[in-house]
Amino acid sequence: GWCWGFRRTVWERAGGFDERLRLYFSDTDFQLRVLDREAVNSLAVVEVPVRHVGHATTRRLPARRAIWEGDRRRFLEKWS
């Protein structure tokens, strides 16, 4: 839900999520691209209570570890 904490124009200028990152690292990649292109305060939002539920969207995926490893590799290739 954190992605609702910025203006749509920020999303559009950054190009949204990198679809090569299937489940993991997509938020970090997006944040790095925003910080690379925008003023730091582009990601600043009013304090909003958010509860992390421990990877509930991926917990039951049988290939979870393999997906994480693939996304990690793609992320490191992109940002190294």
GROMACS .gro file of N, CA and C in nm:
model
  240
    1GLY      N    1   0.078  -0.120   0.000
    1GLY     CA    2   0.000   0.000   0.000
    1GLY      C    3   0.083   0.127   0.000
    2TRP      N    4   0.213   0.119   0.021
    2TRP     CA    5   0.294   0.241   0.027
    2TRP      C    6   0.287   0.318  -0.103
    3CYS      N    7   0.262   0.251  -0.214
    3CYS     CA    8   0.269   0.317  -0.344
    3CYS      C    9   0.163   0.425  -0.362
    4TRP      N   10   0.067   0.433  -0.275
    4TRP     CA   11  -0.032   0.540  -0.285
    4TRP      C   12   0.016   0.668  -0.220
    5GLY      N   13   0.139   0.670  -0.169
    5GLY     CA   14   0.190   0.783  -0.095
    5GLY      C   15   0.264   0.886  -0.177
    6PHE      N   16   0.239   0.893  -0.307
    6PHE     CA   17   0.305   0.993  -0.389
    6PHE      C   18   0.212   1.035  -0.502
    7ARG      N   19   0.247   1.144  -0.565
    7ARG     CA   20   0.163   1.194  -0.675
    7ARG      C   21   0.176   1.106  -0.798
    8ARG      N   22   0.071   1.100  -0.874
    8ARG     CA   23   0.069   1.022  -0.998
    8ARG      C   24   0.177   1.070  -1.095
    9THR      N   25   0.203   1.199  -1.096
    9THR     CA   26   0.306   1.252  -1.187
    9THR      C   27   0.443   1.195  -1.153
   10VAL      N   28   0.470   1.170  -1.024
   10VAL     CA   29   0.596   1.108  -0.983
   10VAL      C   30   0.604   0.967  -1.040
   11TRP      N   31   0.495   0.892  -1.029
   11TRP     CA   32   0.486   0.756  -1.083
   11TRP      C   33   0.513   0.757  -1.234
   12GLU      N   34   0.448   0.847  -1.304
   12GLU     CA   35   0.461   0.853  -1.449
   12GLU      C   36   0.602   0.892  -1.492
   13ARG      N   37   0.661   0.991  -1.426
   13ARG     CA   38   0.798   1.032  -1.462
   13ARG      C   39   0.899   0.922  -1.434
   14ALA      N   40   0.878   0.845  -1.329
   14ALA     CA   41   0.971   0.736  -1.295
   14ALA      C   42   0.948   0.613  -1.381
   15GLY      N   43   0.835   0.605  -1.447
   15GLY     CA   44   0.806   0.490  -1.533
   15GLY      C   45   0.741   0.373  -1.464
   16GLY      N   46   0.688   0.394  -1.344
   16GLY     CA   47   0.619   0.286  -1.273
   16GLY      C   48   0.715   0.177  -1.229
   17PHE      N   49   0.662   0.060  -1.202
   17PHE     CA   50   0.744  -0.053  -1.160
   17PHE      C   51   0.813  -0.117  -1.280
   18ASP      N   52   0.933  -0.168  -1.259
   18ASP     CA   53   1.006  -0.243  -1.360
   18ASP      C   54   0.945  -0.383  -1.364
   19GLU      N   55   0.881  -0.417  -1.474
   19GLU     CA   56   0.810  -0.545  -1.483
   19GLU      C   57   0.902  -0.666  -1.488
   20ARG      N   58   1.033  -0.644  -1.504
   20ARG     CA   59   1.128  -0.756  -1.498
   20ARG      C   60   1.144  -0.806  -1.356
   21LEU      N   61   1.112  -0.721  -1.258
   21LEU     CA   62   1.119  -0.760  -1.117
   21LEU      C   63   0.980  -0.810  -1.079
   22ARG      N   64   0.967  -0.941  -1.066
   22ARG     CA   65   0.836  -1.003  -1.055
   22ARG      C   66   0.766  -0.977  -0.922
   23LEU      N   67   0.837  -0.996  -0.811
   23LEU     CA   68   0.773  -0.980  -0.680
   23LEU      C   69   0.855  -0.899  -0.582
   24TYR      N   70   0.983  -0.910  -0.591
   24TYR     CA   71   1.072  -0.849  -0.491
   24TYR      C   72   1.155  -0.740  -0.556
   25PHE      N   73   1.202  -0.649  -0.476
   25PHE     CA   74   1.293  -0.542  -0.517
   25PHE      C   75   1.227  -0.439  -0.607
   26SER      N   76   1.105  -0.459  -0.650
   26SER     CA   77   1.040  -0.361  -0.738
   26SER      C   78   1.015  -0.229  -0.667
   27ASP      N   79   0.982  -0.234  -0.539
   27ASP     CA   80   0.961  -0.110  -0.466
   27ASP      C   81   1.092  -0.036  -0.443
   28THR      N   82   1.198  -0.107  -0.410
   28THR     CA   83   1.328  -0.044  -0.390
   28THR      C   84   1.379   0.016  -0.520
   29ASP      N   85   1.364  -0.057  -0.629
   29ASP     CA   86   1.403  -0.006  -0.761
   29ASP      C   87   1.326   0.121  -0.795
   30PHE      N   88   1.196   0.119  -0.772
   30PHE     CA   89   1.114   0.237  -0.800
   30PHE      C   90   1.160   0.356  -0.716
   31GLN      N   91   1.183   0.334  -0.587
   31GLN     CA   92   1.226   0.442  -0.499
   31GLN      C   93   1.360   0.498  -0.544
   32LEU      N   94   1.452   0.414  -0.583
   32LEU     CA   95   1.583   0.462  -0.630
   32LEU      C   96   1.568   0.545  -0.757
   33ARG      N   97   1.481   0.502  -0.848
   33ARG     CA   98   1.460   0.579  -0.971
   33ARG      C   99   1.395   0.714  -0.941
   34VAL      N  100   1.301   0.716  -0.848
   34VAL     CA  101   1.238   0.843  -0.810
   34VAL      C  102   1.342   0.935  -0.749
   35LEU      N  103   1.421   0.884  -0.656
   35LEU     CA  104   1.522   0.966  -0.591
   35LEU      C  105   1.627   1.014  -0.690
   36ASP      N  106   1.650   0.939  -0.795
   36ASP     CA  107   1.745   0.978  -0.898
   36ASP      C  108   1.691   1.091  -0.985
   37ARG      N  109   1.557   1.101  -0.998
   37ARG     CA  110   1.494   1.196  -1.089
   37ARG      C  111   1.422   1.313  -1.022
   38GLU      N  112   1.383   1.294  -0.899
   38GLU     CA  113   1.295   1.389  -0.833
   38GLU      C  114   1.362   1.452  -0.711
   39ALA      N  115   1.301   1.555  -0.661
   39ALA     CA  116   1.343   1.611  -0.533
   39ALA      C  117   1.316   1.507  -0.424
   40VAL      N  118   1.398   1.506  -0.323
   40VAL     CA  119   1.385   1.407  -0.217
   40VAL      C  120   1.246   1.410  -0.154
   41ASN      N  121   1.184   1.526  -0.146
   41ASN     CA  122   1.053   1.534  -0.082
   41ASN      C  123   0.940   1.476  -0.168
   42SER      N  124   0.971   1.423  -0.286
   42SER     CA  125   0.866   1.361  -0.369
   42SER      C  126   0.806   1.237  -0.305
   43LEU      N  127   0.881   1.171  -0.219
   43LEU     CA  128   0.830   1.051  -0.153
   43LEU      C  129   0.781   1.079  -0.012
   44ALA      N  130   0.789   1.203   0.030
   44ALA     CA  131   0.744   1.237   0.165
   44ALA      C  132   0.592   1.242   0.169
   45VAL      N  133   0.535   1.175   0.266
   45VAL     CA  134   0.389   1.173   0.280
   45VAL      C  135   0.352   1.201   0.425
   46VAL      N  136   0.227   1.230   0.444
   46VAL     CA  137   0.175   1.243   0.579
   46VAL      C  138   0.183   1.105   0.645
   47GLU      N  139   0.213   1.103   0.770
   47GLU     CA  140   0.225   0.976   0.841
   47GLU      C  141   0.095   0.895   0.829
   48VAL      N  142   0.110   0.773   0.781
   48VAL     CA  143  -0.004   0.685   0.759
   48VAL      C  144   0.025   0.553   0.828
   49PRO      N  145  -0.067   0.503   0.909
   49PRO     CA  146  -0.041   0.374   0.974
   49PRO      C  147  -0.048   0.260   0.872
   50VAL      N  148   0.059   0.184   0.863
   50VAL     CA  149   0.065   0.070   0.772
   50VAL      C  150   0.111  -0.050   0.853
   51ARG      N  151   0.046  -0.161   0.831
   51ARG     CA  152   0.082  -0.283   0.903
   51ARG      C  153   0.137  -0.383   0.803
   52HIS      N  154   0.259  -0.425   0.824
   52HIS     CA  155   0.322  -0.525   0.738
   52HIS      C  156   0.276  -0.662   0.784
   53VAL      N  157   0.229  -0.743   0.692
   53VAL     CA  158   0.174  -0.873   0.730
   53VAL      C  159   0.267  -0.988   0.693
   54GLY      N  160   0.396  -0.960   0.689
   54GLY     CA  161   0.492  -1.068   0.673
   54GLY      C  162   0.489  -1.140   0.540
   55HIS      N  163   0.493  -1.068   0.432
   55HIS     CA  164   0.497  -1.127   0.298
   55HIS      C  165   0.377  -1.216   0.268
   56ALA      N  166   0.262  -1.173   0.311
   56ALA     CA  167   0.140  -1.252   0.295
   56ALA      C  168   0.109  -1.284   0.149
   57THR      N  169   0.149  -1.196   0.056
   57THR     CA  170   0.118  -1.220  -0.086
   57THR      C  171   0.206  -1.328  -0.147
   58THR      N  172   0.319  -1.360  -0.084
   58THR     CA  173   0.409  -1.459  -0.144
   58THR      C  174   0.433  -1.581  -0.056
   59ARG      N  175   0.384  -1.579   0.063
   59ARG     CA  176   0.414  -1.683   0.161
   59ARG      C  177   0.389  -1.824   0.109
   60ARG      N  178   0.286  -1.844   0.031
   60ARG     CA  179   0.249  -1.980  -0.012
   60ARG      C  180   0.299  -2.017  -0.152
   61LEU      N  181   0.378  -1.931  -0.213
   61LEU     CA  182   0.430  -1.962  -0.346
   61LEU      C  183   0.536  -2.071  -0.338
   62PRO      N  184   0.520  -2.180  -0.414
   62PRO     CA  185   0.620  -2.288  -0.407
   62PRO      C  186   0.757  -2.244  -0.460
   63ALA      N  187   0.761  -2.149  -0.552
   63ALA     CA  188   0.888  -2.106  -0.611
   63ALA      C  189   0.935  -1.973  -0.551
   64ARG      N  190   0.889  -1.944  -0.432
   64ARG     CA  191   0.919  -1.814  -0.369
   64ARG      C  192   1.068  -1.784  -0.365
   65ARG      N  193   1.147  -1.877  -0.321
   65ARG     CA  194   1.293  -1.854  -0.309
   65ARG      C  195   1.355  -1.830  -0.447
   66ALA      N  196   1.315  -1.908  -0.546
   66ALA     CA  197   1.370  -1.893  -0.681
   66ALA      C  198   1.332  -1.757  -0.740
   67ILE      N  199   1.210  -1.713  -0.716
   67ILE     CA  200   1.165  -1.582  -0.765
   67ILE      C  201   1.247  -1.472  -0.697
   68TRP      N  202   1.265  -1.483  -0.566
   68TRP     CA  203   1.345  -1.385  -0.492
   68TRP      C  204   1.487  -1.379  -0.548
   69GLU      N  205   1.547  -1.495  -0.571
   69GLU     CA  206   1.684  -1.498  -0.622
   69GLU      C  207   1.694  -1.437  -0.761
   70GLY      N  208   1.597  -1.465  -0.846
   70GLY     CA  209   1.596  -1.406  -0.980
   70GLY      C  210   1.579  -1.256  -0.975
   71ASP      N  211   1.487  -1.210  -0.892
   71ASP     CA  212   1.466  -1.066  -0.879
   71ASP      C  213   1.589  -0.998  -0.820
   72ARG      N  214   1.653  -1.062  -0.724
   72ARG     CA  215   1.774  -1.006  -0.665
   72ARG      C  216   1.883  -0.992  -0.770
   73ARG      N  217   1.902  -1.095  -0.850
   73ARG     CA  218   2.003  -1.093  -0.955
   73ARG      C  219   1.975  -0.979  -1.054
   74ARG      N  220   1.850  -0.967  -1.099
   74ARG     CA  221   1.813  -0.860  -1.194
   74ARG      C  222   1.834  -0.721  -1.131
   75PHE      N  223   1.796  -0.707  -1.004
   75PHE     CA  224   1.813  -0.580  -0.935
   75PHE      C  225   1.961  -0.543  -0.925
   76LEU      N  226   2.044  -0.638  -0.884
   76LEU     CA  227   2.187  -0.609  -0.871
   76LEU      C  228   2.251  -0.579  -1.006
   77GLU      N  229   2.210  -0.649  -1.111
   77GLU     CA  230   2.262  -0.620  -1.245
   77GLU      C  231   2.226  -0.477  -1.287
   78LYS      N  232   2.106  -0.437  -1.253
   78LYS     CA  233   2.058  -0.305  -1.292
   78LYS      C  234   2.129  -0.195  -1.214
   79TRP      N  235   2.152  -0.214  -1.084
   79TRP     CA  236   2.201  -0.108  -0.997
   79TRP      C  237   2.349  -0.119  -0.961
   80SER      N  238   2.418  -0.219  -1.007
   80SER     CA  239   2.562  -0.231  -0.976
   80SER      C  240   2.645  -0.153  -1.075
   0.00000   0.00000   0.00000
